[in-house]
Amino acid sequence: MNGANQPIGVFDSGIGGLTVVKALMTNLPRESIVYFGDTARVPYGTKSKSTIVKFSLENVEFLLRFGVKCIVVACNTSSSWALPTLRKFFKVPIIGVIRPGATAAVRLTRNKRIGVVGTRATVNSRAYDAAIMRLDPSVKVFSQCCPLFVPLVEEGWTEGDICREVVATYLKPLQKQRIDTLILGCTHYPLLARTIRRVVGPSVSLVDSGEQTAGDVRGVLAGNELLTNGKKNPKHRFFVTDEPAHFHKVGDRFLGKLAGSVERAHPYL
Ligand code: DGL
């Protein structure tokens, strides 16, 4: 197993995983991070299981070149479809976003009616449903894919009339089901939280799976005696498979300011 002072590896289909990076930086401020965003092949949310699994395997292989001590699968779509295969192929601890999100939602719900929003692939996988059922079989899960949310966020349209209309239209069926908890099951959706909050009102608890995952990462590292004892400032590196300039521009919106270099990676060429 790689040592405690090695970085944490994080991968996503593109930029969205920076919401998870932000949560990791807040919860584990001394840890260094190597981030891999597959911006040349994004989106994953519209692709088939076999493609998502293949891409995810390649992404882990790339991160292992940096001697990472664990891998965080920031992408909900990859976590939904690829986690069992990744854990079968690699020895390094691999943490996904589904179980942490499901656990928080089960803890929060009072009427046992939980909504899940995500990409089409995540919703079709029923990974959140399965994780929630394992925790509490009496909970009812209602899922809704929201394919327009990712482009809205990437264009910076996270507020305003158009955004609100799209959010309200997608969430209507879930509201009809009287959910009291909503899992934001996609890397991009936390950026829509304000608009979602306005649409669903104050009585629905919103769960940011990425934020919850940071707590799980801490637990896994502590359990394996892998929390860093480094005294120096952490060093972060960001790799993308397409033009770094776009990642920089949109990435600042996700992270505030990208604290680290952005490099072009060619892992599968
Ligand atoms: N990162 C993906 C997720 O969390 C959203 C973008 C995509 O479809 O690739 O599901």
PDB file of C-alpha atoms and ligand atoms in Angstrom:
ATOM      1  CA  MET A   1       0.000   0.000   0.000  1.00  0.00           C
ATOM      2  CA  ASN A   2       1.259   3.501  -0.793  1.00  0.00           C
ATOM      3  CA  GLY A   3       2.394   5.625   2.147  1.00  0.00           C
ATOM      4  CA  ALA A   4       0.570   8.274   4.164  1.00  0.00           C
ATOM      5  CA  ASN A   5       2.372  11.153   2.521  1.00  0.00           C
ATOM      6  CA  GLN A   6       1.354  10.155  -0.991  1.00  0.00           C
ATOM      7  CA  PRO A   7      -1.456  12.169  -2.648  1.00  0.00           C
ATOM      8  CA  ILE A   8      -5.136  11.291  -2.878  1.00  0.00           C
ATOM      9  CA  GLY A   9      -6.195  10.484  -6.459  1.00  0.00           C
ATOM     10  CA  VAL A  10      -9.541  11.852  -7.647  1.00  0.00           C
ATOM     11  CA  PHE A  11     -11.140  11.262 -11.021  1.00  0.00           C
ATOM     12  CA  ASP A  12     -14.203  12.544 -12.798  1.00  0.00           C
ATOM     13  CA  SER A  13     -15.567  12.590 -16.322  1.00  0.00           C
ATOM     14  CA  GLY A  14     -14.567  16.255 -16.499  1.00  0.00           C
ATOM     15  CA  ILE A  15     -14.770  19.408 -14.460  1.00  0.00           C
ATOM     16  CA  GLY A  16     -17.617  18.565 -12.090  1.00  0.00           C
ATOM     17  CA  GLY A  17     -15.458  16.506  -9.740  1.00  0.00           C
ATOM     18  CA  LEU A  18     -14.004  19.759  -8.491  1.00  0.00           C
ATOM     19  CA  THR A  19     -17.024  20.012  -6.168  1.00  0.00           C
ATOM     20  CA  VAL A  20     -15.666  16.869  -4.496  1.00  0.00           C
ATOM     21  CA  VAL A  21     -12.133  18.291  -4.507  1.00  0.00           C
ATOM     22  CA  LYS A  22     -13.473  21.382  -2.757  1.00  0.00           C
ATOM     23  CA  ALA A  23     -15.023  19.217  -0.032  1.00  0.00           C
ATOM     24  CA  LEU A  24     -11.774  17.242   0.316  1.00  0.00           C
ATOM     25  CA  MET A  25      -9.709  20.422   0.602  1.00  0.00           C
ATOM     26  CA  THR A  26     -12.035  21.728   3.327  1.00  0.00           C
ATOM     27  CA  ASN A  27     -12.152  18.494   5.314  1.00  0.00           C
ATOM     28  CA  LEU A  28      -8.591  17.287   4.750  1.00  0.00           C
ATOM     29  CA  PRO A  29      -6.625  20.523   4.215  1.00  0.00           C
ATOM     30  CA  ARG A  30      -3.211  18.919   4.590  1.00  0.00           C
ATOM     31  CA  GLU A  31      -3.691  16.262   1.938  1.00  0.00           C
ATOM     32  CA  SER A  32      -2.244  16.637  -1.553  1.00  0.00           C
ATOM     33  CA  ILE A  33      -4.525  15.790  -4.468  1.00  0.00           C
ATOM     34  CA  VAL A  34      -3.949  14.569  -8.012  1.00  0.00           C
ATOM     35  CA  TYR A  35      -7.100  15.230 -10.034  1.00  0.00           C
ATOM     36  CA  PHE A  36      -7.891  13.650 -13.365  1.00  0.00           C
ATOM     37  CA  GLY A  37     -10.755  15.035 -15.471  1.00  0.00           C
ATOM     38  CA  ASP A  38     -11.558  13.170 -18.665  1.00  0.00           C
ATOM     39  CA  THR A  39     -12.673  16.329 -20.463  1.00  0.00           C
ATOM     40  CA  ALA A  40     -12.082  14.834 -23.921  1.00  0.00           C
ATOM     41  CA  ARG A  41     -14.667  12.099 -23.336  1.00  0.00           C
ATOM     42  CA  VAL A  42     -17.191  13.892 -21.100  1.00  0.00           C
ATOM     43  CA  PRO A  43     -20.143  13.344 -20.647  1.00  0.00           C
ATOM     44  CA  TYR A  44     -20.242   9.870 -19.135  1.00  0.00           C
ATOM     45  CA  GLY A  45     -23.864  10.291 -18.085  1.00  0.00           C
ATOM     46  CA  THR A  46     -25.180   9.511 -21.567  1.00  0.00           C
ATOM     47  CA  LYS A  47     -22.970   6.455 -22.136  1.00  0.00           C
ATOM     48  CA  SER A  48     -23.413   2.707 -21.672  1.00  0.00           C
ATOM     49  CA  LYS A  49     -22.183   0.666 -18.720  1.00  0.00           C
ATOM     50  CA  SER A  50     -19.368  -1.016 -20.677  1.00  0.00           C
ATOM     51  CA  THR A  51     -18.001   2.330 -21.889  1.00  0.00           C
ATOM     52  CA  ILE A  52     -18.205   3.879 -18.419  1.00  0.00           C
ATOM     53  CA  VAL A  53     -16.413   0.884 -16.868  1.00  0.00           C
ATOM     54  CA  LYS A  54     -13.685   0.933 -19.542  1.00  0.00           C
ATOM     55  CA  PHE A  55     -13.054   4.667 -19.100  1.00  0.00           C
ATOM     56  CA  SER A  56     -13.047   4.336 -15.311  1.00  0.00           C
ATOM     57  CA  LEU A  57     -10.449   1.541 -15.402  1.00  0.00           C
ATOM     58  CA  GLU A  58      -8.206   3.708 -17.588  1.00  0.00           C
ATOM     59  CA  ASN A  59      -8.635   6.676 -15.264  1.00  0.00           C
ATOM     60  CA  VAL A  60      -7.558   4.675 -12.209  1.00  0.00           C
ATOM     61  CA  GLU A  61      -4.549   3.316 -14.096  1.00  0.00           C
ATOM     62  CA  PHE A  62      -3.508   6.885 -14.901  1.00  0.00           C
ATOM     63  CA  LEU A  63      -3.783   8.024 -11.264  1.00  0.00           C
ATOM     64  CA  LEU A  64      -1.800   5.028 -10.021  1.00  0.00           C
ATOM     65  CA  ARG A  65       1.231   6.387 -11.918  1.00  0.00           C
ATOM     66  CA  PHE A  66       1.428   9.031  -9.178  1.00  0.00           C
ATOM     67  CA  GLY A  67       1.569   6.504  -6.340  1.00  0.00           C
ATOM     68  CA  VAL A  68      -1.766   7.712  -4.950  1.00  0.00           C
ATOM     69  CA  LYS A  69      -2.728   6.216  -1.570  1.00  0.00           C
ATOM     70  CA  CYS A  70      -6.433   5.999  -2.381  1.00  0.00           C
ATOM     71  CA  ILE A  71      -8.779   6.793  -5.247  1.00  0.00           C
ATOM     72  CA  VAL A  72     -11.917   8.897  -4.956  1.00  0.00           C
ATOM     73  CA  VAL A  73     -14.413   8.299  -7.752  1.00  0.00           C
ATOM     74  CA  ALA A  74     -15.947  11.784  -7.759  1.00  0.00           C
ATOM     75  CA  CYS A  75     -18.150  11.013 -10.758  1.00  0.00           C
ATOM     76  CA  ASN A  76     -21.568   9.703  -9.745  1.00  0.00           C
ATOM     77  CA  THR A  77     -21.976   7.985 -13.103  1.00  0.00           C
ATOM     78  CA  SER A  78     -18.675   6.086 -12.700  1.00  0.00           C
ATOM     79  CA  SER A  79     -19.437   5.320  -9.057  1.00  0.00           C
ATOM     80  CA  SER A  80     -22.828   3.937 -10.092  1.00  0.00           C
ATOM     81  CA  TRP A  81     -21.566   1.541 -12.734  1.00  0.00           C
ATOM     82  CA  ALA A  82     -17.856   0.908 -12.254  1.00  0.00           C
ATOM     83  CA  LEU A  83     -17.104   0.674  -8.531  1.00  0.00           C
ATOM     84  CA  PRO A  84     -17.342  -3.141  -8.142  1.00  0.00           C
ATOM     85  CA  THR A  85     -15.090  -3.689 -11.187  1.00  0.00           C
ATOM     86  CA  LEU A  86     -12.541  -1.108 -10.016  1.00  0.00           C
ATOM     87  CA  ARG A  87     -12.383  -2.725  -6.577  1.00  0.00           C
ATOM     88  CA  LYS A  88     -11.897  -6.125  -8.196  1.00  0.00           C
ATOM     89  CA  PHE A  89      -8.980  -4.976 -10.345  1.00  0.00           C
ATOM     90  CA  PHE A  90      -7.078  -2.644  -8.001  1.00  0.00           C
ATOM     91  CA  LYS A  91      -5.762  -3.085  -4.455  1.00  0.00           C
ATOM     92  CA  VAL A  92      -5.696   0.615  -3.541  1.00  0.00           C
ATOM     93  CA  PRO A  93      -8.692   1.762  -1.415  1.00  0.00           C
ATOM     94  CA  ILE A  94     -11.400   3.107  -3.757  1.00  0.00           C
ATOM     95  CA  ILE A  95     -14.133   5.389  -2.425  1.00  0.00           C
ATOM     96  CA  GLY A  96     -17.244   6.271  -4.424  1.00  0.00           C
ATOM     97  CA  VAL A  97     -19.896   8.919  -3.859  1.00  0.00           C
ATOM     98  CA  ILE A  98     -23.040   6.760  -3.801  1.00  0.00           C
ATOM     99  CA  ARG A  99     -22.888   5.156  -0.361  1.00  0.00           C
ATOM    100  CA  PRO A 100     -21.950   8.385   1.470  1.00  0.00           C
ATOM    101  CA  GLY A 101     -24.848  10.216  -0.193  1.00  0.00           C
ATOM    102  CA  ALA A 102     -27.281   7.375   0.510  1.00  0.00           C
ATOM    103  CA  THR A 103     -26.173   7.145   4.151  1.00  0.00           C
ATOM    104  CA  ALA A 104     -26.696  10.861   4.758  1.00  0.00           C
ATOM    105  CA  ALA A 105     -30.126  10.770   3.097  1.00  0.00           C
ATOM    106  CA  VAL A 106     -31.318   7.801   5.160  1.00  0.00           C
ATOM    107  CA  ARG A 107     -30.161   9.610   8.293  1.00  0.00           C
ATOM    108  CA  LEU A 108     -32.039  12.787   7.311  1.00  0.00           C
ATOM    109  CA  THR A 109     -35.368  11.511   6.023  1.00  0.00           C
ATOM    110  CA  ARG A 110     -38.299  11.605   8.410  1.00  0.00           C
ATOM    111  CA  ASN A 111     -41.090  10.399   6.119  1.00  0.00           C
ATOM    112  CA  LYS A 112     -38.862   7.750   4.426  1.00  0.00           C
ATOM    113  CA  ARG A 113     -39.411   9.183   0.958  1.00  0.00           C
ATOM    114  CA  ILE A 114     -36.115  10.107  -0.717  1.00  0.00           C
ATOM    115  CA  GLY A 115     -35.628  11.670  -4.143  1.00  0.00           C
ATOM    116  CA  VAL A 116     -32.527  11.182  -6.273  1.00  0.00           C
ATOM    117  CA  VAL A 117     -31.473  13.358  -9.195  1.00  0.00           C
ATOM    118  CA  GLY A 118     -28.593  12.424 -11.485  1.00  0.00           C
ATOM    119  CA  THR A 119     -27.525  11.711 -15.042  1.00  0.00           C
ATOM    120  CA  ARG A 120     -29.500   9.230 -17.116  1.00  0.00           C
ATOM    121  CA  ALA A 121     -26.813   6.557 -16.585  1.00  0.00           C
ATOM    122  CA  THR A 122     -26.784   7.078 -12.811  1.00  0.00           C
ATOM    123  CA  VAL A 123     -30.571   6.877 -12.574  1.00  0.00           C
ATOM    124  CA  ASN A 124     -30.718   3.808 -14.852  1.00  0.00           C
ATOM    125  CA  SER A 125     -28.092   2.026 -12.727  1.00  0.00           C
ATOM    126  CA  ARG A 126     -30.361   2.226  -9.655  1.00  0.00           C
ATOM    127  CA  ALA A 127     -27.177   2.383  -7.581  1.00  0.00           C
ATOM    128  CA  TYR A 128     -28.630   4.907  -5.117  1.00  0.00           C
ATOM    129  CA  ASP A 129     -31.813   2.821  -4.774  1.00  0.00           C
ATOM    130  CA  ALA A 130     -29.733  -0.272  -3.969  1.00  0.00           C
ATOM    131  CA  ALA A 131     -27.523   1.566  -1.472  1.00  0.00           C
ATOM    132  CA  ILE A 132     -30.570   3.044   0.300  1.00  0.00           C
ATOM    133  CA  MET A 133     -32.364  -0.336   0.353  1.00  0.00           C
ATOM    134  CA  ARG A 134     -29.329  -1.923   2.013  1.00  0.00           C
ATOM    135  CA  LEU A 135     -29.427   0.725   4.741  1.00  0.00           C
ATOM    136  CA  ASP A 136     -33.205   0.796   5.271  1.00  0.00           C
ATOM    137  CA  PRO A 137     -35.519  -1.379   3.136  1.00  0.00           C
ATOM    138  CA  SER A 138     -38.569   0.567   4.319  1.00  0.00           C
ATOM    139  CA  VAL A 139     -37.446   3.759   2.507  1.00  0.00           C
ATOM    140  CA  LYS A 140     -39.094   4.599  -0.832  1.00  0.00           C
ATOM    141  CA  VAL A 141     -36.808   6.050  -3.510  1.00  0.00           C
ATOM    142  CA  PHE A 142     -37.979   8.240  -6.405  1.00  0.00           C
ATOM    143  CA  SER A 143     -35.441   9.030  -9.129  1.00  0.00           C
ATOM    144  CA  GLN A 144     -35.341  11.605 -11.869  1.00  0.00           C
ATOM    145  CA  CYS A 145     -32.646  12.142 -14.483  1.00  0.00           C
ATOM    146  CA  CYS A 146     -31.981  15.795 -15.299  1.00  0.00           C
ATOM    147  CA  PRO A 147     -29.873  15.844 -18.488  1.00  0.00           C
ATOM    148  CA  LEU A 148     -30.087  19.633 -18.872  1.00  0.00           C
ATOM    149  CA  PHE A 149     -28.535  20.381 -15.474  1.00  0.00           C
ATOM    150  CA  VAL A 150     -24.915  19.669 -16.515  1.00  0.00           C
ATOM    151  CA  PRO A 151     -24.891  22.020 -19.532  1.00  0.00           C
ATOM    152  CA  LEU A 152     -26.684  24.715 -17.492  1.00  0.00           C
ATOM    153  CA  VAL A 153     -23.963  24.595 -14.847  1.00  0.00           C
ATOM    154  CA  GLU A 154     -21.131  24.507 -17.370  1.00  0.00           C
ATOM    155  CA  GLU A 155     -22.597  27.612 -19.041  1.00  0.00           C
ATOM    156  CA  GLY A 156     -22.815  29.314 -15.654  1.00  0.00           C
ATOM    157  CA  TRP A 157     -26.635  29.486 -15.790  1.00  0.00           C
ATOM    158  CA  THR A 158     -27.128  28.439 -12.194  1.00  0.00           C
ATOM    159  CA  GLU A 159     -29.701  31.110 -11.331  1.00  0.00           C
ATOM    160  CA  GLY A 160     -32.351  33.119 -13.177  1.00  0.00           C
ATOM    161  CA  ASP A 161     -35.661  32.360 -14.855  1.00  0.00           C
ATOM    162  CA  ILE A 162     -34.501  29.747 -17.372  1.00  0.00           C
ATOM    163  CA  CYS A 163     -32.600  27.783 -14.762  1.00  0.00           C
ATOM    164  CA  ARG A 164     -35.496  27.949 -12.322  1.00  0.00           C
ATOM    165  CA  GLU A 165     -37.960  26.788 -14.986  1.00  0.00           C
ATOM    166  CA  VAL A 166     -35.785  23.795 -15.931  1.00  0.00           C
ATOM    167  CA  VAL A 167     -35.220  22.847 -12.282  1.00  0.00           C
ATOM    168  CA  ALA A 168     -38.931  23.166 -11.451  1.00  0.00           C
ATOM    169  CA  THR A 169     -39.942  21.034 -14.454  1.00  0.00           C
ATOM    170  CA  TYR A 170     -37.545  18.205 -13.569  1.00  0.00           C
ATOM    171  CA  LEU A 171     -38.374  18.247  -9.864  1.00  0.00           C
ATOM    172  CA  LYS A 172     -42.158  18.358 -10.203  1.00  0.00           C
ATOM    173  CA  PRO A 173     -42.648  14.548 -10.292  1.00  0.00           C
ATOM    174  CA  LEU A 174     -40.481  14.175  -7.171  1.00  0.00           C
ATOM    175  CA  GLN A 175     -42.398  16.885  -5.329  1.00  0.00           C
ATOM    176  CA  LYS A 176     -45.643  15.093  -6.221  1.00  0.00           C
ATOM    177  CA  GLN A 177     -44.239  12.047  -4.422  1.00  0.00           C
ATOM    178  CA  ARG A 178     -43.838  14.164  -1.245  1.00  0.00           C
ATOM    179  CA  ILE A 179     -40.117  13.500  -0.838  1.00  0.00           C
ATOM    180  CA  ASP A 180     -38.571  15.166   2.220  1.00  0.00           C
ATOM    181  CA  THR A 181     -34.935  14.532   1.212  1.00  0.00           C
ATOM    182  CA  LEU A 182     -33.254  15.014  -2.151  1.00  0.00           C
ATOM    183  CA  ILE A 183     -29.868  13.558  -3.109  1.00  0.00           C
ATOM    184  CA  LEU A 184     -27.915  15.719  -5.545  1.00  0.00           C
ATOM    185  CA  GLY A 185     -26.461  12.666  -7.291  1.00  0.00           C
ATOM    186  CA  CYS A 186     -24.193  14.372  -9.796  1.00  0.00           C
ATOM    187  CA  THR A 187     -20.973  16.342  -9.473  1.00  0.00           C
ATOM    188  CA  HIS A 188     -22.478  19.476 -11.018  1.00  0.00           C
ATOM    189  CA  TYR A 189     -25.709  19.731  -9.060  1.00  0.00           C
ATOM    190  CA  PRO A 190     -24.353  21.370  -5.873  1.00  0.00           C
ATOM    191  CA  LEU A 191     -23.884  24.486  -8.002  1.00  0.00           C
ATOM    192  CA  LEU A 192     -27.637  24.503  -8.553  1.00  0.00           C
ATOM    193  CA  ALA A 193     -28.394  24.108  -4.844  1.00  0.00           C
ATOM    194  CA  ARG A 194     -29.687  27.669  -4.387  1.00  0.00           C
ATOM    195  CA  THR A 195     -32.170  27.356  -7.245  1.00  0.00           C
ATOM    196  CA  ILE A 196     -33.164  23.845  -6.170  1.00  0.00           C
ATOM    197  CA  ARG A 197     -33.710  25.137  -2.633  1.00  0.00           C
ATOM    198  CA  ARG A 198     -35.979  27.909  -3.971  1.00  0.00           C
ATOM    199  CA  VAL A 199     -38.013  25.390  -5.951  1.00  0.00           C
ATOM    200  CA  VAL A 200     -38.430  22.707  -3.269  1.00  0.00           C
ATOM    201  CA  GLY A 201     -38.705  25.063  -0.283  1.00  0.00           C
ATOM    202  CA  PRO A 202     -37.138  24.813   3.159  1.00  0.00           C
ATOM    203  CA  SER A 203     -38.769  21.543   4.226  1.00  0.00           C
ATOM    204  CA  VAL A 204     -36.767  19.293   1.874  1.00  0.00           C
ATOM    205  CA  SER A 205     -33.233  18.335   3.006  1.00  0.00           C
ATOM    206  CA  LEU A 206     -30.650  18.533   0.229  1.00  0.00           C
ATOM    207  CA  VAL A 207     -27.795  16.013   0.286  1.00  0.00           C
ATOM    208  CA  ASP A 208     -24.568  16.815  -1.509  1.00  0.00           C
ATOM    209  CA  SER A 209     -23.022  13.390  -2.116  1.00  0.00           C
ATOM    210  CA  GLY A 210     -19.577  14.865  -2.781  1.00  0.00           C
ATOM    211  CA  GLU A 211     -19.526  16.689   0.521  1.00  0.00           C
ATOM    212  CA  GLN A 212     -20.535  13.524   2.371  1.00  0.00           C
ATOM    213  CA  THR A 213     -17.820  11.581   0.576  1.00  0.00           C
ATOM    214  CA  ALA A 214     -15.053  13.706   2.112  1.00  0.00           C
ATOM    215  CA  GLY A 215     -16.060  12.293   5.505  1.00  0.00           C
ATOM    216  CA  ASP A 216     -15.804   8.743   4.160  1.00  0.00           C
ATOM    217  CA  VAL A 217     -12.363   9.464   2.698  1.00  0.00           C
ATOM    218  CA  ARG A 218     -11.184  10.672   6.102  1.00  0.00           C
ATOM    219  CA  GLY A 219     -12.538   7.473   7.686  1.00  0.00           C
ATOM    220  CA  VAL A 220     -10.851   5.190   5.140  1.00  0.00           C
ATOM    221  CA  LEU A 221      -7.517   7.005   5.451  1.00  0.00           C
ATOM    222  CA  ALA A 222      -7.644   7.000   9.247  1.00  0.00           C
ATOM    223  CA  GLY A 223      -8.622   3.305   9.291  1.00  0.00           C
ATOM    224  CA  ASN A 224      -5.614   2.427   7.126  1.00  0.00           C
ATOM    225  CA  GLU A 225      -3.242   4.788   8.985  1.00  0.00           C
ATOM    226  CA  LEU A 226      -2.931   6.796   5.803  1.00  0.00           C
ATOM    227  CA  LEU A 227      -3.706  10.328   7.015  1.00  0.00           C
ATOM    228  CA  THR A 228      -0.734  12.513   6.088  1.00  0.00           C
ATOM    229  CA  ASN A 229       1.721  13.540   8.757  1.00  0.00           C
ATOM    230  CA  GLY A 230       3.340  15.993   6.337  1.00  0.00           C
ATOM    231  CA  LYS A 231       4.129  19.398   7.782  1.00  0.00           C
ATOM    232  CA  LYS A 232       4.477  21.140   4.408  1.00  0.00           C
ATOM    233  CA  ASN A 233       1.671  22.765   2.443  1.00  0.00           C
ATOM    234  CA  PRO A 234      -0.163  20.273   0.241  1.00  0.00           C
ATOM    235  CA  LYS A 235       0.625  20.200  -3.460  1.00  0.00           C
ATOM    236  CA  HIS A 236      -2.204  19.750  -5.948  1.00  0.00           C
ATOM    237  CA  ARG A 237      -2.005  18.751  -9.598  1.00  0.00           C
ATOM    238  CA  PHE A 238      -4.830  18.741 -12.107  1.00  0.00           C
ATOM    239  CA  PHE A 239      -4.795  16.714 -15.321  1.00  0.00           C
ATOM    240  CA  VAL A 240      -7.307  16.905 -18.154  1.00  0.00           C
ATOM    241  CA  THR A 241      -7.545  15.043 -21.448  1.00  0.00           C
ATOM    242  CA  ASP A 242      -8.644  18.083 -23.484  1.00  0.00           C
ATOM    243  CA  GLU A 243      -7.674  21.762 -23.597  1.00  0.00           C
ATOM    244  CA  PRO A 244      -6.610  22.963 -20.086  1.00  0.00           C
ATOM    245  CA  ALA A 245      -7.773  26.559 -20.797  1.00  0.00           C
ATOM    246  CA  HIS A 246     -11.482  25.681 -20.646  1.00  0.00           C
ATOM    247  CA  PHE A 247     -10.944  23.678 -17.464  1.00  0.00           C
ATOM    248  CA  HIS A 248      -9.263  26.682 -15.882  1.00  0.00           C
ATOM    249  CA  LYS A 249     -12.112  29.016 -16.789  1.00  0.00           C
ATOM    250  CA  VAL A 250     -14.972  26.813 -15.636  1.00  0.00           C
ATOM    251  CA  GLY A 251     -12.894  25.266 -12.829  1.00  0.00           C
ATOM    252  CA  ASP A 252     -12.523  28.587 -11.056  1.00  0.00           C
ATOM    253  CA  ARG A 253     -16.315  28.704 -10.795  1.00  0.00           C
ATOM    254  CA  PHE A 254     -16.376  25.304  -9.100  1.00  0.00           C
ATOM    255  CA  LEU A 255     -13.444  25.754  -6.787  1.00  0.00           C
ATOM    256  CA  GLY A 256     -13.146  29.491  -6.257  1.00  0.00           C
ATOM    257  CA  LYS A 257      -9.587  29.431  -7.522  1.00  0.00           C
ATOM    258  CA  LEU A 258      -7.711  26.419  -8.839  1.00  0.00           C
ATOM    259  CA  ALA A 259      -4.837  25.932  -6.382  1.00  0.00           C
ATOM    260  CA  GLY A 260      -2.446  24.013  -8.621  1.00  0.00           C
ATOM    261  CA  SER A 261      -1.234  23.497 -12.155  1.00  0.00           C
ATOM    262  CA  VAL A 262      -3.482  22.168 -14.937  1.00  0.00           C
ATOM    263  CA  GLU A 263      -1.709  19.842 -17.359  1.00  0.00           C
ATOM    264  CA  ARG A 264      -2.810  17.950 -20.439  1.00  0.00           C
ATOM    265  CA  ALA A 265      -2.746  14.176 -19.980  1.00  0.00           C
ATOM    266  CA  HIS A 266      -2.688  11.542 -22.739  1.00  0.00           C
ATOM    267  CA  PRO A 267      -3.432   8.389 -20.803  1.00  0.00           C
ATOM    268  CA  TYR A 268      -5.116   6.321 -23.461  1.00  0.00           C
ATOM    269  CA  LEU A 269      -3.612   7.493 -26.748  1.00  0.00           C
TER     270      LEU A 269
HETATM  271  N1  DGL B   1     -19.575  13.764 -13.508  1.00  0.00           N
HETATM  272  C1  DGL B   1     -20.846  13.261 -13.951  1.00  0.00           C
HETATM  273  C2  DGL B   1     -21.612  12.696 -12.759  1.00  0.00           C
HETATM  274  O1  DGL B   1     -21.370  13.034 -11.611  1.00  0.00           O
HETATM  275  C3  DGL B   1     -21.659  14.336 -14.660  1.00  0.00           C
HETATM  276  C4  DGL B   1     -21.137  14.711 -16.035  1.00  0.00           C
HETATM  277  C5  DGL B   1     -21.186  13.561 -17.023  1.00  0.00           C
HETATM  278  O2  DGL B   1     -22.275  13.188 -17.496  1.00  0.00           O
HETATM  279  O3  DGL B   1     -20.127  13.027 -17.319  1.00  0.00           O
HETATM  280  O4  DGL B   1     -22.468  11.889 -12.953  1.00  0.00           O
END
